[in-house]
Amino acid sequence: MLQEERQKIILEQISLHHKVLSNDLCTLLGVSLDTVRRDLMELEKEGKILKVHGGALAKTFHQPFQQAAVYAKEEKMRIAEKALSLVQNGMTILTGGGTIMVEFAKMIPPDLTGTFFTVSPLVALEAAQRSSVNVILLAGQLAPNSYICTGASVVSQLSEIHVDLCFLGTNGISAEAGLTDYDWEIVQVKKAIIKASRRVAVMSIAEKLETNHKLQVCSLNTIDFLLTDLAPGDMKLEKYNQFFKVI
């Protein structure tokens, strides 16, 4: 594979997941760790990424959140609109974080009633400003890149609540591996969110379908709904219909 092709794939992975690990890139590209490191160094010199120990980050991670460009914004807005179809007055909702969840919070109707738990300060602010729902932030240590509250205190708080429905974003979902992620602390929070919820809705852009990470959040049998930017009848979603309702 040519250097230009490798670097294009690296940038695509960073745009999709906001973060890449060098070892994962070695497997994906079929090259040595030294080759990956050289590619990352060159991309950093060109101002396209931020190289960190063990991998690289999207440059937007170190910019103020409000000013950062949202990747696949239109697709995420379509998914957020679908999520609203599952919400009814009086429900108790629990959400994870991420840009897709912020788009969802922005669309909450002003007259919606109910209780809205979240582990994301950004989601909490959007929901509180735009609606009359009772917003409760489950606070803990703030992850610097994802802006999600993590840690034992958050998991403990989640163990004490029971909600009608939760909305989760994901960094990977596949028929074989289920829901996966690469951050241990965030995985623990997501597991606790699922355990606290009667029904689980996963929100994911289509690009993340059939992508895997090293840590499993849950199997597909745990999920009740999958919301993507694709039409429910799209061929790419056919294999998922046996596990849950695709919206």
PDB file of C-alpha atoms in Angstrom, residues 87-93 111-117 131-136 164:
ATOM      1  CA  VAL A  87     -39.496   9.763  23.459  1.00  0.00           C
ATOM      2  CA  GLN A  88     -42.858  10.438  25.127  1.00  0.00           C
ATOM      3  CA  ASN A  89     -44.014  12.828  27.811  1.00  0.00           C
ATOM      4  CA  GLY A  90     -43.359  11.646  31.345  1.00  0.00           C
ATOM      5  CA  MET A  91     -40.531   9.272  30.427  1.00  0.00           C
ATOM      6  CA  THR A  92     -37.304   8.926  32.352  1.00  0.00           C
ATOM      7  CA  ILE A  93     -34.430   9.093  29.866  1.00  0.00           C
ATOM      8  CA  ASP A 111     -42.803  21.436  26.093  1.00  0.00           C
ATOM      9  CA  LEU A 112     -41.518  17.911  26.740  1.00  0.00           C
ATOM     10  CA  THR A 113     -42.019  16.709  30.312  1.00  0.00           C
ATOM     11  CA  GLY A 114     -40.099  14.029  32.168  1.00  0.00           C
ATOM     12  CA  THR A 115     -36.686  13.421  33.687  1.00  0.00           C
ATOM     13  CA  PHE A 116     -33.464  13.478  31.728  1.00  0.00           C
ATOM     14  CA  PHE A 117     -30.354  11.867  33.280  1.00  0.00           C
ATOM     15  CA  SER A 131     -36.761  22.203  27.294  1.00  0.00           C
ATOM     16  CA  SER A 132     -38.768  21.941  30.492  1.00  0.00           C
ATOM     17  CA  VAL A 133     -37.568  18.424  31.350  1.00  0.00           C
ATOM     18  CA  ASN A 134     -35.978  17.848  34.732  1.00  0.00           C
ATOM     19  CA  VAL A 135     -32.256  17.511  33.914  1.00  0.00           C
ATOM     20  CA  ILE A 136     -29.940  15.597  36.274  1.00  0.00           C
ATOM     21  CA  ASP A 164     -37.454   3.831  30.802  1.00  0.00           C
TER      22      ASP A 164
END
